[in-house]
PDB file of C-alpha atoms in Angstrom:
ATOM      1  CA  UNK A 210     119.535 247.727 114.602  1.00 70.00           C
ATOM      2  CA  UNK A 211     121.820 244.652 115.044  1.00 73.00           C
ATOM      3  CA  UNK A 212     125.455 245.401 114.679  1.00 89.00           C
ATOM      4  CA  UNK A 213     128.447 243.227 114.682  1.00 94.00           C
ATOM      5  CA  UNK A 214     132.065 244.730 114.848  1.00 96.00           C
ATOM      6  CA  UNK A 215     135.152 242.574 114.365  1.00 97.00           C
ATOM      7  CA  UNK A 216     138.640 243.417 115.371  1.00 97.00           C
ATOM      8  CA  UNK A 217     141.335 243.574 114.250  1.00 97.00           C
ATOM      9  CA  UNK A 218     140.646 243.878 110.512  1.00 96.00           C
ATOM     10  CA  UNK A 219     143.978 241.979 109.750  1.00 97.00           C
ATOM     11  CA  UNK A 220     146.226 239.813 111.907  1.00 98.00           C
ATOM     12  CA  UNK A 221     149.634 238.535 110.928  1.00 98.00           C
ATOM     13  CA  UNK A 222     151.039 235.699 113.073  1.00 97.00           C
ATOM     14  CA  UNK A 223     154.093 233.656 112.945  1.00 97.00           C
ATOM     15  CA  UNK A 224     153.343 229.909 112.898  1.00 97.00           C
ATOM     16  CA  UNK A 225     152.809 228.675 116.597  1.00 97.00           C
ATOM     17  CA  UNK A 226     152.052 232.129 117.810  1.00 97.00           C
ATOM     18  CA  UNK A 227     148.608 232.001 119.544  1.00 97.00           C
ATOM     19  CA  UNK A 228     146.067 234.937 119.510  1.00 98.00           C
ATOM     20  CA  UNK A 229     142.417 235.886 119.486  1.00 98.00           C
ATOM     21  CA  UNK A 230     140.004 237.371 117.272  1.00 98.00           C
ATOM     22  CA  UNK A 231     137.156 239.663 118.776  1.00 98.00           C
ATOM     23  CA  UNK A 232     133.553 240.099 117.704  1.00 98.00           C
ATOM     24  CA  UNK A 233     131.494 242.606 119.537  1.00 97.00           C
ATOM     25  CA  UNK A 234     127.825 242.667 118.851  1.00 95.00           C
ATOM     26  CA  UNK A 235     124.433 244.235 119.663  1.00 92.00           C
ATOM     27  CA  UNK A 236     121.276 242.497 118.925  1.00 86.00           C
ATOM     28  CA  UNK A 237     117.899 242.168 120.591  1.00 80.00           C
ATOM     29  CA  UNK A 238     117.129 238.601 121.486  1.00 82.00           C
ATOM     30  CA  UNK A 239     120.157 236.807 120.576  1.00 87.00           C
ATOM     31  CA  UNK A 240     119.164 233.387 118.929  1.00 87.00           C
ATOM     32  CA  UNK A 241     122.845 232.481 117.969  1.00 90.00           C
ATOM     33  CA  UNK A 242     126.279 233.796 117.251  1.00 94.00           C
ATOM     34  CA  UNK A 243     128.066 232.155 114.289  1.00 95.00           C
ATOM     35  CA  UNK A 244     131.692 231.926 113.149  1.00 97.00           C
ATOM     36  CA  UNK A 245     132.537 231.221 109.602  1.00 97.00           C
ATOM     37  CA  UNK A 246     135.810 230.826 107.767  1.00 97.00           C
ATOM     38  CA  UNK A 247     136.184 232.058 104.238  1.00 96.00           C
ATOM     39  CA  UNK A 248     139.107 231.266 101.893  1.00 95.00           C
ATOM     40  CA  UNK A 249     139.646 233.637  98.921  1.00 92.00           C
ATOM     41  CA  UNK A 250     137.299 232.848  96.036  1.00 90.00           C
ATOM     42  CA  UNK A 251     134.996 230.645  98.176  1.00 93.00           C
ATOM     43  CA  UNK A 252     131.917 230.834  99.938  1.00 94.00           C
ATOM     44  CA  UNK A 253     131.918 231.041 103.930  1.00 95.00           C
ATOM     45  CA  UNK A 254     132.442 227.678 105.585  1.00 95.00           C
ATOM     46  CA  UNK A 255     130.711 227.149 108.915  1.00 95.00           C
ATOM     47  CA  UNK A 256     132.841 226.711 112.103  1.00 97.00           C
ATOM     48  CA  UNK A 257     130.803 227.319 115.226  1.00 94.00           C
ATOM     49  CA  UNK A 258     127.446 228.293 116.812  1.00 94.00           C
ATOM     50  CA  UNK A 259     127.183 229.688 120.244  1.00 95.00           C
ATOM     51  CA  UNK A 260     123.811 230.293 121.783  1.00 92.00           C
ATOM     52  CA  UNK A 261     124.255 231.688 125.415  1.00 92.00           C
ATOM     53  CA  UNK A 262     126.818 233.453 127.423  1.00 94.00           C
ATOM     54  CA  UNK A 263     129.538 231.216 128.887  1.00 96.00           C
ATOM     55  CA  UNK A 264     129.405 228.724 126.209  1.00 96.00           C
ATOM     56  CA  UNK A 265     132.529 227.505 124.576  1.00 97.00           C
ATOM     57  CA  UNK A 266     133.197 225.237 121.479  1.00 97.00           C
ATOM     58  CA  UNK A 267     136.317 223.791 120.260  1.00 97.00           C
ATOM     59  CA  UNK A 268     137.639 222.455 116.838  1.00 95.00           C
ATOM     60  CA  UNK A 269     141.361 221.560 116.474  1.00 95.00           C
ATOM     61  CA  UNK A 270     143.192 224.734 117.033  1.00 96.00           C
ATOM     62  CA  UNK A 271     140.100 227.034 117.312  1.00 98.00           C
ATOM     63  CA  UNK A 272     138.115 227.828 120.402  1.00 98.00           C
ATOM     64  CA  UNK A 273     135.236 230.091 120.331  1.00 98.00           C
ATOM     65  CA  UNK A 274     133.799 231.719 123.524  1.00 98.00           C
ATOM     66  CA  UNK A 275     130.704 233.824 124.123  1.00 97.00           C
ATOM     67  CA  UNK A 276     129.718 236.539 126.630  1.00 95.00           C
ATOM     68  CA  UNK A 277     126.736 238.810 126.606  1.00 92.00           C
ATOM     69  CA  UNK A 278     128.534 241.488 124.607  1.00 94.00           C
ATOM     70  CA  UNK A 279     131.235 239.707 122.476  1.00 97.00           C
ATOM     71  CA  UNK A 280     132.685 236.561 121.327  1.00 98.00           C
ATOM     72  CA  UNK A 281     136.297 235.356 120.939  1.00 98.00           C
ATOM     73  CA  UNK A 282     137.798 233.116 118.441  1.00 98.00           C
ATOM     74  CA  UNK A 283     141.007 231.830 120.024  1.00 98.00           C
ATOM     75  CA  UNK A 284     143.603 230.238 117.765  1.00 97.00           C
ATOM     76  CA  UNK A 285     146.245 228.094 119.493  1.00 97.00           C
ATOM     77  CA  UNK A 286     149.591 227.299 117.718  1.00 97.00           C
ATOM     78  CA  UNK A 287     148.181 228.413 114.328  1.00 97.00           C
ATOM     79  CA  UNK A 288     149.578 226.809 111.090  1.00 97.00           C
ATOM     80  CA  UNK A 289     149.878 228.465 107.517  1.00 97.00           C
ATOM     81  CA  UNK A 290     146.597 226.592 106.607  1.00 97.00           C
ATOM     82  CA  UNK A 291     144.658 228.565 109.105  1.00 97.00           C
ATOM     83  CA  UNK A 292     145.216 231.730 106.960  1.00 98.00           C
ATOM     84  CA  UNK A 293     141.821 232.807 105.825  1.00 97.00           C
ATOM     85  CA  UNK A 294     139.109 235.402 106.660  1.00 96.00           C
ATOM     86  CA  UNK A 295     137.072 234.873 109.789  1.00 97.00           C
ATOM     87  CA  UNK A 296     133.597 235.938 109.802  1.00 97.00           C
ATOM     88  CA  UNK A 297     131.292 236.544 112.783  1.00 96.00           C
ATOM     89  CA  UNK A 298     127.532 236.738 112.483  1.00 94.00           C
ATOM     90  CA  UNK A 299     124.587 237.133 114.807  1.00 92.00           C
ATOM     91  CA  UNK A 300     121.029 235.997 114.436  1.00 88.00           C
ATOM     92  CA  UNK A 301     118.276 238.017 116.448  1.00 82.00           C
ATOM     93  CA  UNK A 302     114.802 237.242 117.135  1.00 75.00           C
ATOM     94  CA  UNK A 303     113.015 237.169 113.916  1.00 67.00           C
ATOM     95  CA  UNK A 304     109.632 237.731 115.455  1.00 67.00           C
ATOM     96  CA  UNK A 305     110.999 241.008 116.857  1.00 57.00           C
ATOM     97  CA  UNK A 306     111.821 242.202 113.451  1.00 56.00           C
ATOM     98  CA  UNK A 307     115.472 241.317 113.164  1.00 54.00           C
ATOM     99  CA  UNK A 308     116.809 240.190 109.889  1.00 63.00           C
ATOM    100  CA  UNK A 309     118.473 237.039 109.447  1.00 77.00           C
ATOM    101  CA  UNK A 310     122.280 236.631 110.261  1.00 84.00           C
ATOM    102  CA  UNK A 311     123.923 240.094 110.320  1.00 89.00           C
ATOM    103  CA  UNK A 312     127.568 239.687 109.535  1.00 93.00           C
ATOM    104  CA  UNK A 313     130.788 241.619 110.756  1.00 95.00           C
ATOM    105  CA  UNK A 314     133.404 242.655 108.050  1.00 95.00           C
ATOM    106  CA  UNK A 315     135.701 239.866 109.105  1.00 96.00           C
ATOM    107  CA  UNK A 316     139.347 239.544 110.283  1.00 97.00           C
ATOM    108  CA  UNK A 317     141.922 238.625 107.669  1.00 96.00           C
ATOM    109  CA  UNK A 318     144.343 236.245 109.217  1.00 98.00           C
ATOM    110  CA  UNK A 319     147.747 235.442 107.896  1.00 98.00           C
ATOM    111  CA  UNK A 320     149.963 232.842 109.488  1.00 98.00           C
ATOM    112  CA  UNK A 321     153.663 232.881 108.324  1.00 97.00           C
ATOM    113  CA  UNK A 322     155.672 229.807 108.328  1.00 95.00           C
TER     114      UNK A 322
ATOM    115  CA  UNK B1308     126.181 215.653  97.507  1.00 68.00           C
ATOM    116  CA  UNK B1309     125.875 219.076  95.836  1.00 79.00           C
ATOM    117  CA  UNK B1310     124.615 221.430  98.619  1.00 94.00           C
ATOM    118  CA  UNK B1311     123.956 224.791  97.313  1.00 97.00           C
ATOM    119  CA  UNK B1312     124.788 225.439  93.582  1.00 96.00           C
ATOM    120  CA  UNK B1313     125.056 228.871  92.115  1.00 97.00           C
ATOM    121  CA  UNK B1314     125.204 229.642  88.364  1.00 96.00           C
ATOM    122  CA  UNK B1315     127.024 231.558  86.639  1.00 96.00           C
ATOM    123  CA  UNK B1316     130.334 231.805  88.524  1.00 96.00           C
ATOM    124  CA  UNK B1317     131.314 234.869  86.575  1.00 96.00           C
ATOM    125  CA  UNK B1318     129.536 237.525  84.489  1.00 96.00           C
ATOM    126  CA  UNK B1319     130.196 240.823  82.964  1.00 97.00           C
ATOM    127  CA  UNK B1320     127.054 242.971  82.313  1.00 96.00           C
ATOM    128  CA  UNK B1321     126.699 246.386  80.639  1.00 96.00           C
ATOM    129  CA  UNK B1322     124.865 249.102  82.346  1.00 97.00           C
ATOM    130  CA  UNK B1323     121.165 248.782  81.934  1.00 96.00           C
ATOM    131  CA  UNK B1324     121.177 245.057  81.112  1.00 97.00           C
ATOM    132  CA  UNK B1325     119.232 242.567  83.130  1.00 96.00           C
ATOM    133  CA  UNK B1326     119.990 239.039  84.167  1.00 96.00           C
ATOM    134  CA  UNK B1327     119.110 236.421  86.721  1.00 97.00           C
ATOM    135  CA  UNK B1328     121.577 234.613  89.134  1.00 97.00           C
ATOM    136  CA  UNK B1329     120.403 231.132  89.785  1.00 97.00           C
ATOM    137  CA  UNK B1330     120.568 229.195  93.092  1.00 98.00           C
ATOM    138  CA  UNK B1331     119.397 225.754  93.899  1.00 97.00           C
ATOM    139  CA  UNK B1332     119.864 223.649  96.977  1.00 97.00           C
ATOM    140  CA  UNK B1333     119.180 219.841  97.456  1.00 96.00           C
ATOM    141  CA  UNK B1334     119.124 219.730 101.375  1.00 95.00           C
ATOM    142  CA  UNK B1335     115.225 220.519 101.672  1.00 95.00           C
ATOM    143  CA  UNK B1336     116.110 223.651 103.504  1.00 94.00           C
ATOM    144  CA  UNK B1337     113.093 226.045 104.452  1.00 92.00           C
ATOM    145  CA  UNK B1338     115.262 229.156 104.511  1.00 92.00           C
ATOM    146  CA  UNK B1339     117.180 230.626 101.724  1.00 95.00           C
ATOM    147  CA  UNK B1340     119.182 233.850 101.406  1.00 95.00           C
ATOM    148  CA  UNK B1341     120.965 236.079  98.972  1.00 97.00           C
ATOM    149  CA  UNK B1342     124.022 238.072 100.169  1.00 97.00           C
ATOM    150  CA  UNK B1343     126.365 240.489  98.380  1.00 97.00           C
ATOM    151  CA  UNK B1344     130.000 240.743  99.467  1.00 96.00           C
ATOM    152  CA  UNK B1345     132.063 243.965  98.574  1.00 94.00           C
ATOM    153  CA  UNK B1346     135.748 244.135  99.380  1.00 85.00           C
ATOM    154  CA  UNK B1347     136.207 244.839 102.909  1.00 80.00           C
ATOM    155  CA  UNK B1348     132.677 245.491 103.689  1.00 83.00           C
ATOM    156  CA  UNK B1349     131.484 242.001 104.920  1.00 86.00           C
ATOM    157  CA  UNK B1350     128.343 240.186 103.725  1.00 93.00           C
ATOM    158  CA  UNK B1351     125.003 242.270 103.272  1.00 94.00           C
ATOM    159  CA  UNK B1352     121.665 240.500 103.132  1.00 93.00           C
ATOM    160  CA  UNK B1353     119.708 241.384  99.944  1.00 96.00           C
ATOM    161  CA  UNK B1354     116.607 239.120 100.227  1.00 96.00           C
ATOM    162  CA  UNK B1355     115.665 236.032 102.053  1.00 94.00           C
ATOM    163  CA  UNK B1356     112.813 233.412 102.014  1.00 94.00           C
ATOM    164  CA  UNK B1357     111.418 231.300 104.769  1.00 91.00           C
ATOM    165  CA  UNK B1358     109.572 228.911 102.467  1.00 92.00           C
ATOM    166  CA  UNK B1359     108.142 228.734  99.069  1.00 94.00           C
ATOM    167  CA  UNK B1360     106.013 231.550  98.019  1.00 94.00           C
ATOM    168  CA  UNK B1361     107.527 233.737 100.892  1.00 94.00           C
ATOM    169  CA  UNK B1362     110.149 236.404 100.498  1.00 95.00           C
ATOM    170  CA  UNK B1363     111.246 239.316 102.432  1.00 93.00           C
ATOM    171  CA  UNK B1364     113.753 242.201 101.934  1.00 93.00           C
ATOM    172  CA  UNK B1365     117.092 242.387 103.753  1.00 91.00           C
ATOM    173  CA  UNK B1366     119.314 245.178 104.325  1.00 89.00           C
ATOM    174  CA  UNK B1367     120.129 246.135 100.540  1.00 94.00           C
ATOM    175  CA  UNK B1368     117.154 245.102  98.425  1.00 95.00           C
ATOM    176  CA  UNK B1369     117.132 248.063  95.901  1.00 95.00           C
ATOM    177  CA  UNK B1370     117.658 247.072  92.275  1.00 95.00           C
ATOM    178  CA  UNK B1371     116.886 243.363  93.013  1.00 97.00           C
ATOM    179  CA  UNK B1372     114.059 240.993  92.757  1.00 97.00           C
ATOM    180  CA  UNK B1373     113.500 237.448  93.969  1.00 97.00           C
ATOM    181  CA  UNK B1374     110.989 234.736  93.651  1.00 96.00           C
ATOM    182  CA  UNK B1375     110.495 231.324  95.544  1.00 97.00           C
ATOM    183  CA  UNK B1376     108.217 229.097  93.601  1.00 96.00           C
ATOM    184  CA  UNK B1377     109.801 225.856  94.858  1.00 96.00           C
ATOM    185  CA  UNK B1378     111.687 224.771  98.057  1.00 96.00           C
ATOM    186  CA  UNK B1379     114.741 224.160  96.050  1.00 97.00           C
ATOM    187  CA  UNK B1380     115.278 227.267  93.901  1.00 97.00           C
ATOM    188  CA  UNK B1381     115.778 230.924  94.809  1.00 98.00           C
ATOM    189  CA  UNK B1382     116.760 233.128  91.731  1.00 98.00           C
ATOM    190  CA  UNK B1383     117.936 236.725  92.134  1.00 98.00           C
ATOM    191  CA  UNK B1384     116.981 238.907  89.378  1.00 97.00           C
ATOM    192  CA  UNK B1385     118.903 242.220  88.528  1.00 96.00           C
ATOM    193  CA  UNK B1386     116.933 244.733  86.528  1.00 89.00           C
ATOM    194  CA  UNK B1387     118.731 247.614  84.806  1.00 93.00           C
ATOM    195  CA  UNK B1388     122.169 246.743  86.064  1.00 95.00           C
ATOM    196  CA  UNK B1389     124.383 249.638  87.464  1.00 96.00           C
ATOM    197  CA  UNK B1390     127.993 249.961  88.394  1.00 96.00           C
ATOM    198  CA  UNK B1391     127.060 249.864  92.097  1.00 95.00           C
ATOM    199  CA  UNK B1392     125.947 246.145  91.750  1.00 97.00           C
ATOM    200  CA  UNK B1393     129.364 245.026  90.954  1.00 97.00           C
ATOM    201  CA  UNK B1394     130.005 242.572  93.680  1.00 97.00           C
ATOM    202  CA  UNK B1395     130.312 238.978  94.623  1.00 97.00           C
ATOM    203  CA  UNK B1396     126.881 237.382  95.368  1.00 98.00           C
ATOM    204  CA  UNK B1397     126.411 234.413  97.614  1.00 98.00           C
ATOM    205  CA  UNK B1398     123.291 232.327  98.037  1.00 98.00           C
ATOM    206  CA  UNK B1399     122.792 230.334 101.196  1.00 96.00           C
ATOM    207  CA  UNK B1400     120.365 227.915 102.668  1.00 95.00           C
ATOM    208  CA  UNK B1401     119.466 226.645 106.165  1.00 92.00           C
ATOM    209  CA  UNK B1402     116.998 225.162 108.520  1.00 87.00           C
ATOM    210  CA  UNK B1403     115.456 227.737 110.848  1.00 78.00           C
ATOM    211  CA  UNK B1404     117.996 228.846 113.538  1.00 72.00           C
ATOM    212  CA  UNK B1405     120.654 226.694 112.143  1.00 79.00           C
ATOM    213  CA  UNK B1406     123.899 227.315 110.347  1.00 87.00           C
ATOM    214  CA  UNK B1407     123.920 228.592 106.813  1.00 92.00           C
ATOM    215  CA  UNK B1408     125.354 226.538 103.884  1.00 95.00           C
ATOM    216  CA  UNK B1409     126.776 228.873 101.198  1.00 96.00           C
ATOM    217  CA  UNK B1410     127.235 228.442  97.473  1.00 96.00           C
ATOM    218  CA  UNK B1411     130.583 229.133  95.764  1.00 95.00           C
ATOM    219  CA  UNK B1412     129.434 232.505  94.588  1.00 96.00           C
ATOM    220  CA  UNK B1413     128.843 234.559  91.454  1.00 97.00           C
ATOM    221  CA  UNK B1414     131.339 237.380  90.624  1.00 96.00           C
ATOM    222  CA  UNK B1415     129.456 240.096  88.789  1.00 97.00           C
ATOM    223  CA  UNK B1416     130.974 243.140  86.961  1.00 96.00           C
ATOM    224  CA  UNK B1417     128.868 245.934  85.701  1.00 96.00           C
ATOM    225  CA  UNK B1418     130.698 248.170  83.231  1.00 94.00           C
TER     226      UNK B1418
END
């Protein structure tokens, strides 16, 4: 069974204080690891897809990396507008019986000015 | 540029009532999904569809039904609503193996 574990559950940072969010996963036949951002009362918004170990992607203050067992979302010099819940999800091989996109419980990030 | 549209946004049901949550997308995506999100529990897949006429169960399908008669629409039916179905429901769509686009959600309370 595919599993995704995110840590920490909640993180409070001062503006400009860089940190990382962790996503550990187990899946048979990884087809993609996805990061989403979710603001209160809204649907998740896509950030990144990573397909293979060693891959990295960046967008503004965010950088996502992938190994064979985990992914990190690095946040550099965060601003209050980065406050949100960050969700990690994995897609396994559907032909091997995996269900589409299994999500972790998320990390709730608060950035204080 | 509508994307994924869900209706209604809010609904209160009494125990035992039935209702349909509507979802439509205008991106010609093959895949569509229904998730529920409970506080602190992440998103759980209820049902998904890989194309018109094809549906399959996700992790938490009990108490729900779906149909996919067209590419655009993927309604979720709740029969005999129970308090355990109080949740926020999200519909999403995608091309195969690509990112999901989510709707804005339906907040459902069963009392």
